[in-house]
Coordinates of C-alpha atoms in Angstrom, one line a residue:
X1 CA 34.8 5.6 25.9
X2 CA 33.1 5.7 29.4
X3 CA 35.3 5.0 32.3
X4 CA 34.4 4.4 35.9
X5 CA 36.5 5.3 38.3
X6 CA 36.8 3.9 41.9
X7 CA 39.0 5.6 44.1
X8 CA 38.4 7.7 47.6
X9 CA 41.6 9.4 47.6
X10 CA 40.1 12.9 46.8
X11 CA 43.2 14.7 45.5
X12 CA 44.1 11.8 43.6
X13 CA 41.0 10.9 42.2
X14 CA 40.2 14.5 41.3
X15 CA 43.4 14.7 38.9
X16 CA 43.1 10.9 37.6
X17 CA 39.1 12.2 36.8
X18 CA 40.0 15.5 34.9
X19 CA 43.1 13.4 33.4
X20 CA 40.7 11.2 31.7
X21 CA 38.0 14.0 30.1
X22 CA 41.0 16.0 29.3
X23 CA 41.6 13.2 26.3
X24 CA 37.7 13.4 25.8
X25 CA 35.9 10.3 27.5
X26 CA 33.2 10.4 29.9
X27 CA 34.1 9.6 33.8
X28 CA 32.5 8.7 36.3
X29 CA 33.8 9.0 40.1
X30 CA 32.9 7.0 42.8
X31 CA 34.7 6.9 46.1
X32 CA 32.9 4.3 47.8
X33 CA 31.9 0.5 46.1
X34 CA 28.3 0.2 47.0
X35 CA 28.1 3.5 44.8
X36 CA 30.0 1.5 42.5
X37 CA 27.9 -1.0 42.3
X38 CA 24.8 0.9 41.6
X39 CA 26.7 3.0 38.5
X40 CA 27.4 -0.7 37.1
X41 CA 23.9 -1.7 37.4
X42 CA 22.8 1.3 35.6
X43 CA 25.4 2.2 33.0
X44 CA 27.4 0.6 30.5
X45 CA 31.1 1.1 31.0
X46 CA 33.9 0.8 28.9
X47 CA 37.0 0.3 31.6
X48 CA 37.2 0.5 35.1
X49 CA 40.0 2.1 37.2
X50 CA 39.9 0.0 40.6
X51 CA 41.2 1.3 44.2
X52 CA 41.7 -2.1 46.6
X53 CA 41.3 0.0 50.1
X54 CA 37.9 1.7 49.5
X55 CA 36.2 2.8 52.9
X56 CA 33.6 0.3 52.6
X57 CA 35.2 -3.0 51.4
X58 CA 38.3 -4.3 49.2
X59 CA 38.1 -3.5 45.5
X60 CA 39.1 -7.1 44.9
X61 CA 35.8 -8.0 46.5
X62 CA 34.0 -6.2 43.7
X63 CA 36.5 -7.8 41.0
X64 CA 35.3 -10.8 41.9
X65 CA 31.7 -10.0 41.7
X66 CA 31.9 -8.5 38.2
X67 CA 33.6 -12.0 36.7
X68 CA 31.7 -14.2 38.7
X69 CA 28.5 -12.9 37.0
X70 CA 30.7 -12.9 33.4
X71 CA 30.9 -8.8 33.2
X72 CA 33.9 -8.7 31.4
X73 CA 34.7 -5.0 31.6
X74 CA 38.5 -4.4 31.7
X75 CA 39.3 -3.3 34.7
X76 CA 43.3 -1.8 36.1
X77 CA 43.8 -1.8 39.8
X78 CA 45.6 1.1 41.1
X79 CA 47.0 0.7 44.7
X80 CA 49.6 2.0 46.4
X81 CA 50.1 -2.1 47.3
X82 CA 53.0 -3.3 45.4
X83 CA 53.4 -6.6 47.1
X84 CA 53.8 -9.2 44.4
X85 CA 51.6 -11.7 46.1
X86 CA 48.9 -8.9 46.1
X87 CA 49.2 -8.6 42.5
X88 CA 49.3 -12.2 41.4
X89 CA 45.9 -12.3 43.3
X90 CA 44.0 -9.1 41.5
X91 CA 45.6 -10.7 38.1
X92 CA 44.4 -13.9 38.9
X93 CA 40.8 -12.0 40.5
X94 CA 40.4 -11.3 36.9
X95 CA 42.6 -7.5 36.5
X96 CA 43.2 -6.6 33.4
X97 CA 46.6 -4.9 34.3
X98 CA 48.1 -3.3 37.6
X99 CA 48.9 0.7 38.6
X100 CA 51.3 0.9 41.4
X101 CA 51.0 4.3 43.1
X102 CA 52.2 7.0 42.3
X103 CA 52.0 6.6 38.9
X104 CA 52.4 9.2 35.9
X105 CA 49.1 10.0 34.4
X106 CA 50.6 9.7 30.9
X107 CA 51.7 6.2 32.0
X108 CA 48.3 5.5 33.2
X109 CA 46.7 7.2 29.7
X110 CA 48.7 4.5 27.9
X111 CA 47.8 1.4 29.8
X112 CA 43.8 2.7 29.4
X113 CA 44.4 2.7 26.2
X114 CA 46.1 -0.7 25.1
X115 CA 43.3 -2.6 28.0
X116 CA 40.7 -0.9 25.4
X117 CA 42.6 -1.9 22.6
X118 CA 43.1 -5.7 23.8
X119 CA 39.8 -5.8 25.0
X120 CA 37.6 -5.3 21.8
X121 CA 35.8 -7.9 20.5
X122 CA 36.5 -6.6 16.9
X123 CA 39.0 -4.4 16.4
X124 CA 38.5 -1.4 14.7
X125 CA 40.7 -2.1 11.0
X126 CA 42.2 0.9 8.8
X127 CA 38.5 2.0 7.5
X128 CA 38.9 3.7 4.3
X129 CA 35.9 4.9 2.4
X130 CA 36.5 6.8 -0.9
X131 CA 39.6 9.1 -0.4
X132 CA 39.3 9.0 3.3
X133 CA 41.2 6.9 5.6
X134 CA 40.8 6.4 9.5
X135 CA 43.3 4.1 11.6
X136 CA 41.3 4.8 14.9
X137 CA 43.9 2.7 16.8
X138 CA 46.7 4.5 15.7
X139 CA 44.6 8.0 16.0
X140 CA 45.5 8.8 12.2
X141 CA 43.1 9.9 9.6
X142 CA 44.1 11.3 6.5
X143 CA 41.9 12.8 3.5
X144 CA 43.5 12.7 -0.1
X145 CA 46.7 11.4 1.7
X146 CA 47.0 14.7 3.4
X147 CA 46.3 14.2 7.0
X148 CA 43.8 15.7 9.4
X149 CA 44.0 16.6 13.2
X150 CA 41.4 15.3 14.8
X151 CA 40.6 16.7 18.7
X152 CA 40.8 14.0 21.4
X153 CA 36.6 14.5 21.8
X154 CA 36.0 14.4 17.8
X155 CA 38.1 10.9 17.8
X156 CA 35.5 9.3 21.0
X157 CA 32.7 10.7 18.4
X158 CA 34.7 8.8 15.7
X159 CA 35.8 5.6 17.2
X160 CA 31.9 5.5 18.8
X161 CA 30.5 5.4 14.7
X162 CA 32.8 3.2 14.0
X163 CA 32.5 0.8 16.5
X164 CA 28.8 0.4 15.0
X165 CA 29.6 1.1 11.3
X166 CA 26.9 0.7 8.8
X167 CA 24.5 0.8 12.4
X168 CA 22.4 3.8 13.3
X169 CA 24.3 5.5 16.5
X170 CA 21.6 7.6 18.5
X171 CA 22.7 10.9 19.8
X172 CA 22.1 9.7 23.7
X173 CA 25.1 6.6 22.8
X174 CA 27.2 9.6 21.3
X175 CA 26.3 11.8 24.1
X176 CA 27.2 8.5 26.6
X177 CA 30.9 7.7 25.5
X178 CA 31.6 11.7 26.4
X179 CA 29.9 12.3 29.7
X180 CA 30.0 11.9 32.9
X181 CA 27.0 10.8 34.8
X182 CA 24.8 13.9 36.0
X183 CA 27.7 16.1 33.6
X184 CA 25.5 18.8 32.2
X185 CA 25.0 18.4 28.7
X186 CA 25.0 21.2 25.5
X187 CA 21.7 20.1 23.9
X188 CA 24.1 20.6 20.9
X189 CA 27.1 19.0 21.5
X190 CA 26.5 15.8 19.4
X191 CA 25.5 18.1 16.7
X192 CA 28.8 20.5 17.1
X193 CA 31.1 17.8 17.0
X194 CA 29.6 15.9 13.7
X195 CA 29.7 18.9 12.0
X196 CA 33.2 19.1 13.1
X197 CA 34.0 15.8 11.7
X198 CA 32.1 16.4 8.0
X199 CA 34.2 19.4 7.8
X200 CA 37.3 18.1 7.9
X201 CA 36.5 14.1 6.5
X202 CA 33.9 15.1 4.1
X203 CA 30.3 15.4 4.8
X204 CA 29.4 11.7 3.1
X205 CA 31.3 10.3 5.7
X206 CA 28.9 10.9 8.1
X207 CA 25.0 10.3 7.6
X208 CA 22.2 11.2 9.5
X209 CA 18.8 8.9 10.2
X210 CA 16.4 12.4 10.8
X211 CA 15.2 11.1 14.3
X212 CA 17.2 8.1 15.1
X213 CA 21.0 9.1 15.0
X214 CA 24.0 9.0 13.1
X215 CA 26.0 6.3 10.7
X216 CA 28.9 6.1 9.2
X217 CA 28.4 3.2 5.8
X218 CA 29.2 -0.3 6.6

């Protein structure tokens, strides 16, 4: 999952950022909303983490842009403003859910996860192929009924090729949903962490178009 996050407290933002790779999804930081802006207009994102006091407008103001042109990322404020009026008007603004600061990152982990969750158009069933099974929701996979530890970066690989099953995933989408922006890249990342995933699910599970990318079989 790619996550933008817009925030301008630098201490803060710092440990919400390396909070957020650390369980193996691309960030990207922004501490003012025109440079906001721009990252929306050139990336796809999968949730947004919203500040209201940036130094160059109200995060609210950039809420509203977002749903009034039908974007329909989820986005959680996180102010330090825990007036209940304030948060009636991001919910009704079109929030997601609300962060009052300070807030445990844990916490914070937890509600990213269940606004992806709710979110999804589709979501992802108990795919079982063969002896394998994957329950990406519940981050379980088991082979043969014996299960398998899966690292927090293998299961964004996962849940990415299974979010397009039975569709060819190119190595830049895979490479997307675990990067920041501008984040150098191991030309071999995608690769490293595939073969991670065939050793311990089986190397069927996994396919590769020579050129195009990867599947997993619808």
């Amino acid at each position: 999952m790619r996550v933008l996050l817009i925030e301008d407290d630098h201490v803060l933002g710092a440990a919400i950022r390396d909070h957020i790779a650390s369980n193996g999804h691309g960030v990207d930081w922004m501490q003012r909303l025109d440079d906001a802006r721009l990252a929306l207009s050139t990336m796809s994102y999968e949730l947004v983490l919203l500040d209201l006091n940036l130094p160059d407008g109200r995060g609210l103001d950039l809420l509203r842009e977002l749903r009034a042109a039908h974007n329909p990322v989820p986005v959680i404020i996180a102010t330090a403003q825990d007036q209940v009026a304030i948060r009636i008007e991001g919910l009704n603004s079109g929030a997601d859910d609300y962060l009052i600061k300070p807030f445990d990152l844990s916490e914070m982990s937890a509600r990213v996860a269940a606004v992806a969750r709710r979110s999804s158009a589709s979501p992802l069933p108990v795919v079982t192929i063969g002896t394998i099974a994957v329950d990406i929701a519940r981050k379980v996979a088991t082979v043969g009924g014996k299960s398998v530890v899966l690292t927090a970066r293998e299961w964004v690989v996962l849940e990415r090729l299974l979010s397009h099953r039975g569709a060819i995933v190119t190595k830049g989408d895979i490479e997307d949903s675990l990067y920041a922006f501008g984040a150098e890249v191991e030309s071999n990342a995608v690769e490293v962490y595939v073969s991670r995933l065939r050793k311990k699910l089986g190397r069927e599970f996994i396919s590769t178009a020579r050129g195009l990318g990867y599947q997993v079989a619808s």
